[in-house]
PDB file of C-alpha atoms and ligand atoms in Angstrom:
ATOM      1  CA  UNK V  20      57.537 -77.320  34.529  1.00  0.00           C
ATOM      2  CA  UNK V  21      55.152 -76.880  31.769  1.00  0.00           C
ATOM      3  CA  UNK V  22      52.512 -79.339  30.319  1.00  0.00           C
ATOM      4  CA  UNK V  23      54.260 -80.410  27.294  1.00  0.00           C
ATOM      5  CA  UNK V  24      57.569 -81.498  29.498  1.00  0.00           C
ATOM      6  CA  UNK V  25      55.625 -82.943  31.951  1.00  0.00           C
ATOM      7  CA  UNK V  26      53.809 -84.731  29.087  1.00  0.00           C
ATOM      8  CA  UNK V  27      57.175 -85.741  27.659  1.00  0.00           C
ATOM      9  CA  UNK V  28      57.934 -87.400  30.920  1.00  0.00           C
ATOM     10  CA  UNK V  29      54.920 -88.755  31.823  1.00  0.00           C
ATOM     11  CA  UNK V  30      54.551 -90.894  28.341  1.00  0.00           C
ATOM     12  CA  UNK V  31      58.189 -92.862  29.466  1.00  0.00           C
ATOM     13  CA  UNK V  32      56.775 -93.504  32.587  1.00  0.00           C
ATOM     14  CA  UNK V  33      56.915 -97.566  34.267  1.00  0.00           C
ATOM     15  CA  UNK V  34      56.220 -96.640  37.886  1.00  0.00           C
ATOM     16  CA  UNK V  35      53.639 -99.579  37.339  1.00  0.00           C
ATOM     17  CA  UNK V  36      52.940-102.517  35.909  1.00  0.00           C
ATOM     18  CA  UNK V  37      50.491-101.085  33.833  1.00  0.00           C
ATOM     19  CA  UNK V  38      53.825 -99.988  31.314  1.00  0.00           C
ATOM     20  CA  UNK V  39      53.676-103.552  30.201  1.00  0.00           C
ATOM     21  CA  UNK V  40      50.820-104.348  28.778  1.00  0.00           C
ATOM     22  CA  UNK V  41      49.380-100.333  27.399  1.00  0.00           C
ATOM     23  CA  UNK V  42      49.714 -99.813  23.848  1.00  0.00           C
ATOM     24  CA  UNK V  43      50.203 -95.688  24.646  1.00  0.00           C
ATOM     25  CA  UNK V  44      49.967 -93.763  27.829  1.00  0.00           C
ATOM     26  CA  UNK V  45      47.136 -91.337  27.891  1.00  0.00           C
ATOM     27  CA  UNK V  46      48.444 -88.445  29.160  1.00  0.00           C
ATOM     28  CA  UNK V  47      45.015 -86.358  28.988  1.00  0.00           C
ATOM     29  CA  UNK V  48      44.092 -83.659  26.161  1.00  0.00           C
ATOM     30  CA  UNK V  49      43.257 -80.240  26.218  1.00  0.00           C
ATOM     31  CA  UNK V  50      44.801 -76.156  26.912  1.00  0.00           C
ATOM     32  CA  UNK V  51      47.238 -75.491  29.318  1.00  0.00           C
ATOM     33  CA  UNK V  52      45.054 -72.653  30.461  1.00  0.00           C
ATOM     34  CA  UNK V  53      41.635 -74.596  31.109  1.00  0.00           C
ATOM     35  CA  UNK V  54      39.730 -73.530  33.917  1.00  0.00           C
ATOM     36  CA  UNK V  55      37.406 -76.879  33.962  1.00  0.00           C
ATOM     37  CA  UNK V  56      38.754 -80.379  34.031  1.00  0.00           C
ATOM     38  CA  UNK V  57      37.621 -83.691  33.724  1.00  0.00           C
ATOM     39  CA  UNK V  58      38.713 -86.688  35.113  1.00  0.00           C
ATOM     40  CA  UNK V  59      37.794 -90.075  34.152  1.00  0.00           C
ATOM     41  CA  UNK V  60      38.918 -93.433  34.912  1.00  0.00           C
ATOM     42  CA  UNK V  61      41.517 -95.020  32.934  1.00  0.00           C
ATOM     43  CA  UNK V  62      41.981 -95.784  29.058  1.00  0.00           C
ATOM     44  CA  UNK V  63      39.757 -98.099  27.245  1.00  0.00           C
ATOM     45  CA  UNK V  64      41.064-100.260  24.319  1.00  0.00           C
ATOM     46  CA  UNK V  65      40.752 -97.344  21.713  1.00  0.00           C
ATOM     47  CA  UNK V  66      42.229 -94.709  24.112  1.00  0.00           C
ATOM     48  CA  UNK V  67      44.906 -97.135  24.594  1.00  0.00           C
ATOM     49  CA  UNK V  68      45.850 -97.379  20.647  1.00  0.00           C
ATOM     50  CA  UNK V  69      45.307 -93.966  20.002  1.00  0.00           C
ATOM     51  CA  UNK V  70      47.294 -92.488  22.986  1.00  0.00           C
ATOM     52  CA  UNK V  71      44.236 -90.046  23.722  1.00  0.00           C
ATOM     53  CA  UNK V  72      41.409 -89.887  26.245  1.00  0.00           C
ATOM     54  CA  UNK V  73      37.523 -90.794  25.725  1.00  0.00           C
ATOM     55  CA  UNK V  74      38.369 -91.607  21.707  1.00  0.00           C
ATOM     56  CA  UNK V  75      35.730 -93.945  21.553  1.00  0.00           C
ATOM     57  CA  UNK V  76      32.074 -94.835  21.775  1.00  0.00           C
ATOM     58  CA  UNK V  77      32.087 -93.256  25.332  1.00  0.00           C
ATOM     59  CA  UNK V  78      34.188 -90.280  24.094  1.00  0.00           C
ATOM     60  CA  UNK V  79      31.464 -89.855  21.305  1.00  0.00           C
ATOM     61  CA  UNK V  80      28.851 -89.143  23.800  1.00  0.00           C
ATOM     62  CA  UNK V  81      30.617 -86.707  26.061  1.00  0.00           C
ATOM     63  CA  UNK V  82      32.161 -84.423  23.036  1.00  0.00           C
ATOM     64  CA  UNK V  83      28.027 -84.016  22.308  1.00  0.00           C
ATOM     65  CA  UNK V  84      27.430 -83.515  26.301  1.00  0.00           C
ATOM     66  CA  UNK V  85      30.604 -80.735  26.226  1.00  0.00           C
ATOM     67  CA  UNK V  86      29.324 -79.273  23.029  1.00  0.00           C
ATOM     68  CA  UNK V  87      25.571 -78.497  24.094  1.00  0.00           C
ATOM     69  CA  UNK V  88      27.794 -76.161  26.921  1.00  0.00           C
ATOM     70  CA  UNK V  89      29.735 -74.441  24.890  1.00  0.00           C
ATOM     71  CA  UNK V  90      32.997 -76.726  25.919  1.00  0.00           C
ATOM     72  CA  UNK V  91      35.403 -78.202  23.647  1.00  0.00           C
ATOM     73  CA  UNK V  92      38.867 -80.348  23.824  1.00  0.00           C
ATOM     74  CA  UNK V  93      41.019 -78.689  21.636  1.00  0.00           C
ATOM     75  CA  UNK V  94      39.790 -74.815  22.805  1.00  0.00           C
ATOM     76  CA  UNK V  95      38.633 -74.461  26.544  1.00  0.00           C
ATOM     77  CA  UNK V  96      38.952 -77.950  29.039  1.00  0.00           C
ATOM     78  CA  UNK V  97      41.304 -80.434  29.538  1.00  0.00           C
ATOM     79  CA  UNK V  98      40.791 -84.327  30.034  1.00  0.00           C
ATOM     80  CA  UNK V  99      42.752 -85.998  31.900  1.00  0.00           C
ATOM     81  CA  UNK V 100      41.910 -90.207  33.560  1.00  0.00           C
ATOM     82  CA  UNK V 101      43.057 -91.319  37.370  1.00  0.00           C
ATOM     83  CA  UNK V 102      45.398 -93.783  35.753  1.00  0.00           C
ATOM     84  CA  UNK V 103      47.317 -93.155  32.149  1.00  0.00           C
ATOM     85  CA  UNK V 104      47.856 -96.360  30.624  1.00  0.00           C
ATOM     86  CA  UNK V 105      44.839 -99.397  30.169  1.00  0.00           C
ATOM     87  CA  UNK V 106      44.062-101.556  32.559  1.00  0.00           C
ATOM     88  CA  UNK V 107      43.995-105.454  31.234  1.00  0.00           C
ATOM     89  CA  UNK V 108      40.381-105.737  30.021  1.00  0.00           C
ATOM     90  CA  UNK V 109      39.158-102.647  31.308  1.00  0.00           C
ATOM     91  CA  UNK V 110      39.020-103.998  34.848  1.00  0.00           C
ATOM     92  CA  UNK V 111      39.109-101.406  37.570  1.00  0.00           C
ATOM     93  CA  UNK V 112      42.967 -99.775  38.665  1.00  0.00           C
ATOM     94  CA  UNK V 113      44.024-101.414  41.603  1.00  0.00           C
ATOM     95  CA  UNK V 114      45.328 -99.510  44.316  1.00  0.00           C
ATOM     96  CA  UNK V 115      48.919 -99.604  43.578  1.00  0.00           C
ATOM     97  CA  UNK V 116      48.297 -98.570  40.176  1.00  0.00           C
ATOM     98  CA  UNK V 117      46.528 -95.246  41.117  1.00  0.00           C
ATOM     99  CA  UNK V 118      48.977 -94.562  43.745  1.00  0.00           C
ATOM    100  CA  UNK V 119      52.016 -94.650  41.419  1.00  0.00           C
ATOM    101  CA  UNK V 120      50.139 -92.841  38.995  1.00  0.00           C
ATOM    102  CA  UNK V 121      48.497 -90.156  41.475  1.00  0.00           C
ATOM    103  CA  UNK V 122      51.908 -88.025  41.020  1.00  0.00           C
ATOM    104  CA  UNK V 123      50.565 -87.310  37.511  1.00  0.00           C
ATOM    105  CA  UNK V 124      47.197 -85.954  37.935  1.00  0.00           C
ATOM    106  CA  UNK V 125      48.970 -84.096  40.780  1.00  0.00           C
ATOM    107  CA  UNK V 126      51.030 -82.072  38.262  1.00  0.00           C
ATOM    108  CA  UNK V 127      48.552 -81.733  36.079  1.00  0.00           C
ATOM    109  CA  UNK V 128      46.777 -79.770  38.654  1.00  0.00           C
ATOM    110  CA  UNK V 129      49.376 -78.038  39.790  1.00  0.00           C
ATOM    111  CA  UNK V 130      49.538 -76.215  35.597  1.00  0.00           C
ATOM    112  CA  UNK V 131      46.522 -75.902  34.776  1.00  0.00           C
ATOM    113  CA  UNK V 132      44.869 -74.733  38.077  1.00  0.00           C
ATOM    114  CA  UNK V 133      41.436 -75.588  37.287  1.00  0.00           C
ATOM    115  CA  UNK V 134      38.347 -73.884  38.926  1.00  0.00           C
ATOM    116  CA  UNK V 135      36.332 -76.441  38.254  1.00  0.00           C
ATOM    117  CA  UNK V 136      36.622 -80.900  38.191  1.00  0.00           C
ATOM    118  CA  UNK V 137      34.100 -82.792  36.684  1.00  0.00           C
ATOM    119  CA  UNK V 138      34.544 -86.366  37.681  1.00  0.00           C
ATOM    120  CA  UNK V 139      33.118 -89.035  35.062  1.00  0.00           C
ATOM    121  CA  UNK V 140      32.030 -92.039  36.652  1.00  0.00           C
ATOM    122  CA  UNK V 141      32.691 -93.557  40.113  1.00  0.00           C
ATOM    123  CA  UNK V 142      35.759 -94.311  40.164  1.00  0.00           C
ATOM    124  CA  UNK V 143      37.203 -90.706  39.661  1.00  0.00           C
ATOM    125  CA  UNK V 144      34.201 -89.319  42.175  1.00  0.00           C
ATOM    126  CA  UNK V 145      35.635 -91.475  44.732  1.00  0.00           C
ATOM    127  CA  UNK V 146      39.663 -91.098  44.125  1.00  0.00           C
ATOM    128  CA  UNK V 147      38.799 -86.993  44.161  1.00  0.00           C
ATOM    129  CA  UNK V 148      35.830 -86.364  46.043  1.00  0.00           C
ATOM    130  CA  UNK V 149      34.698 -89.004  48.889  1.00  0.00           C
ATOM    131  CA  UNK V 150      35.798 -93.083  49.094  1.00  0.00           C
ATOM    132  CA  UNK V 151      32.149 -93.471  49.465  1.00  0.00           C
ATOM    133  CA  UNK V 152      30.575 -91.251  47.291  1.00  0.00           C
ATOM    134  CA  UNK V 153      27.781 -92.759  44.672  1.00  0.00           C
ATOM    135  CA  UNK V 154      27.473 -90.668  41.724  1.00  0.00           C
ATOM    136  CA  UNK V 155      24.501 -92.937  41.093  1.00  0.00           C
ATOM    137  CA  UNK V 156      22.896 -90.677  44.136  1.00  0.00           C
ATOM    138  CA  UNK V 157      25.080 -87.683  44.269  1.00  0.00           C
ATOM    139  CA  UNK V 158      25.634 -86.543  40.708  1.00  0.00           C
ATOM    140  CA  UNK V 159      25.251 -83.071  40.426  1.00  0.00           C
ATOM    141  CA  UNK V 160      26.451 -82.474  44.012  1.00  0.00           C
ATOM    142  CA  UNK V 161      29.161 -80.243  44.484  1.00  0.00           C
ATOM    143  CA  UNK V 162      32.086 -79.911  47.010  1.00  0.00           C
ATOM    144  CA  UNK V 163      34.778 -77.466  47.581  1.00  0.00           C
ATOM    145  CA  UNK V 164      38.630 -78.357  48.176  1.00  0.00           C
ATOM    146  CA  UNK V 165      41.110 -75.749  48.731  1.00  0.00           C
ATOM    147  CA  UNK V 166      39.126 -73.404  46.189  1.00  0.00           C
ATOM    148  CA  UNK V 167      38.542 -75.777  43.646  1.00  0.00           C
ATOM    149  CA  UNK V 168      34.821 -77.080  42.927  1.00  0.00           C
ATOM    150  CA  UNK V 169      34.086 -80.623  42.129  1.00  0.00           C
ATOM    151  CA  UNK V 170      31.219 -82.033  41.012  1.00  0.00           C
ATOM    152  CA  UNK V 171      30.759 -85.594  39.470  1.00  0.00           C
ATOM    153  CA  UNK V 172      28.355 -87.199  36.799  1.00  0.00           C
ATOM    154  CA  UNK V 173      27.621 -90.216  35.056  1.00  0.00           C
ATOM    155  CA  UNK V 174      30.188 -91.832  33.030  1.00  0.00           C
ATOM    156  CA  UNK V 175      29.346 -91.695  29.788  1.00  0.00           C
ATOM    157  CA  UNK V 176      29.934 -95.614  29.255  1.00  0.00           C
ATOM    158  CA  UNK V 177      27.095 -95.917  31.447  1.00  0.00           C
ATOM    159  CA  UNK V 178      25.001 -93.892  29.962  1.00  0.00           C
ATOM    160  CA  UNK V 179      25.566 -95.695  27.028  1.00  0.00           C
ATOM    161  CA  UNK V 180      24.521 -98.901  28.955  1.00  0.00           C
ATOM    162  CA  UNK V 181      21.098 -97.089  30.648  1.00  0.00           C
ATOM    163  CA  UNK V 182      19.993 -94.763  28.354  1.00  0.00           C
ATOM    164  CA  UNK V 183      16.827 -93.606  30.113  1.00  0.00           C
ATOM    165  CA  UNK V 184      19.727 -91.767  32.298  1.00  0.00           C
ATOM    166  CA  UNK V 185      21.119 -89.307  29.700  1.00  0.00           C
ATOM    167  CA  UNK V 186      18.400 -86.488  31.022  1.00  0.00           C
ATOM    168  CA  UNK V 187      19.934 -86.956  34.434  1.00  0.00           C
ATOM    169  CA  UNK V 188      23.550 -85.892  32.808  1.00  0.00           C
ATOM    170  CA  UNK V 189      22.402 -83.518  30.585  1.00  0.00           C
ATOM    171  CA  UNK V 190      21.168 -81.998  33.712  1.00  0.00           C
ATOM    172  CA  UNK V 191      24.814 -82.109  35.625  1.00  0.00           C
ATOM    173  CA  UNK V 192      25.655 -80.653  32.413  1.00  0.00           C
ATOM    174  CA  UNK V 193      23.657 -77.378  31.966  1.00  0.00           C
ATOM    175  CA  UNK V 194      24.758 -76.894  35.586  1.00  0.00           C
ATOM    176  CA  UNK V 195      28.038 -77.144  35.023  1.00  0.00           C
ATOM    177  CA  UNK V 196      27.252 -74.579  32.522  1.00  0.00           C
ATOM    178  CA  UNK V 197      25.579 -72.296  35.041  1.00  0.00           C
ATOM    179  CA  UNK V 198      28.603 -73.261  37.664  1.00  0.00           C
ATOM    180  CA  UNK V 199      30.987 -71.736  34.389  1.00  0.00           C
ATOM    181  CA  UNK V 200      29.814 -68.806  34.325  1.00  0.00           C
ATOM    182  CA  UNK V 201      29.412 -67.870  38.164  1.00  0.00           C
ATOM    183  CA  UNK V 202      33.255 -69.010  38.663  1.00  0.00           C
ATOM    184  CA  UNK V 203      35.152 -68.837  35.575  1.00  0.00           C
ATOM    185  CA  UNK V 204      36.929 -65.508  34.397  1.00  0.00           C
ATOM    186  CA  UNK V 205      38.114 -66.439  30.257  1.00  0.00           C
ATOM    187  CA  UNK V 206      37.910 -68.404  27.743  1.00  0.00           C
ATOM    188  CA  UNK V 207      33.484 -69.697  27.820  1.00  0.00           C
TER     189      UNK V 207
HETATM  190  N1  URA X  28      36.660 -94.158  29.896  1.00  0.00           N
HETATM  191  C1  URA X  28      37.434 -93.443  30.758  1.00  0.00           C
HETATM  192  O1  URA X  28      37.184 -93.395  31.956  1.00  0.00           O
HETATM  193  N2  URA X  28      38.452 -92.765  30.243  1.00  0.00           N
HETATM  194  C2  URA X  28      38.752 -92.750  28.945  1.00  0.00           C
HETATM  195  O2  URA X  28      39.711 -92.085  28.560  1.00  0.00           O
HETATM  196  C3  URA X  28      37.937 -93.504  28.073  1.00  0.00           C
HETATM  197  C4  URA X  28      36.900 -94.202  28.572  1.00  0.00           C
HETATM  198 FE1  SF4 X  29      53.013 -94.758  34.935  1.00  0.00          FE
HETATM  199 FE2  SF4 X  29      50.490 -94.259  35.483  1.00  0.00          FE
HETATM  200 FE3  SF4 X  29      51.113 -95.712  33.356  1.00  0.00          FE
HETATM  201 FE4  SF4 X  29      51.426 -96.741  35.778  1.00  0.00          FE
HETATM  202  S1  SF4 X  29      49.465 -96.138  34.840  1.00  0.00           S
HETATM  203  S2  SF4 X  29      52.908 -96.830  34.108  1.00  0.00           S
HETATM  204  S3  SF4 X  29      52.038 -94.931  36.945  1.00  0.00           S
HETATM  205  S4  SF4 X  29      51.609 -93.565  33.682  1.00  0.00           S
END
């Protein structure tokens, strides 16, 4: 299957009870052929009414965090959130709700084949990398599964929130950069 069918299916889907109250289901944006991916939470209230991922304030702040490393939606990445449709006043997916939606981030995965996943936030870091991992604490860090390198940093909601963090990302960042180029074959 290829991304576009899968996206065809995937923005029908009602495996949860999240299908009743999202506006859109965001699928994730990006190339087929990325080699880095990132992986956020779920879809805030502008994600949910535009049908795309980090639209909003948030969104903002990473597009100038990708930018500064040479990465960009629409050319060389694809983003992608543990669960597709908005969670009732952005509270946190429950269980359930990432378990019927796991099956799509799965496929996802299975396409594009990324080198690298950049987890934003903690709730991606500890779906993908460890249940108790803190990005507060291990940003930065990286761990190998089956060939593929994660690494998480902080989301950029909270760095909206805490400001005096950005240097912190911006450091995950230019690693990330570094990581790019020791890993990644085309397209940076
Ligand atoms: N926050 C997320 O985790 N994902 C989005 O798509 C937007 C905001
Ligand atoms: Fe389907 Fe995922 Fe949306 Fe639930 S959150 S309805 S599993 S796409």
């Amino acid at each position: 299957m290829d991304l576009l069918t899968l996206k065809q299916e995937c923005v029908n889907c009602t495996r949860c009870g999240l299908a009743k109250t999202r506006t859109n289901v965001v699928f994730g944006t990006g190339v087929a052929n990325a080699e880095v991916m990132f992986v956020g939470e779920g879809p805030g209230q502008s994600e949910d009414e535009q049908g795309l991922p980090f639209v909003g304030r948030s969104g903002q702040l990473l597009d100038c965090y990708l930018q500064t490393i040479g990465l960009c939606r629409d050319k060389n990445i694809f983003i992608a959130n543990i669960v597709k449709c908005r969670p009732p006043n952005n509270r946190d997916p429950l269980a359930e709700e990432w378990d019927a939606c796991l099956p799509w981030l799965r496929e996802q995965f299975r396409i594009i084949q990324p080198k690298i996943v950049v987890c934003l936030g903690r709730i991606a870091a500890q779906r993908m990398i460890r249940p108790d991992f803190s990005v507060s604490k291990e940003h930065g860090t990286w761990t190998e599964k089956n060939g593929v390198l994660f690494t998480a940093t902080l989301h950029p909601a909270a760095l909206l929130r805490s400001p005096q963090r950005k240097p912190e990302a911006f450091e995950d960042f230019v690693a990330i950069r570094e990581k790019i180029h020791e890993v990644c074959t085309h397209t940076y």
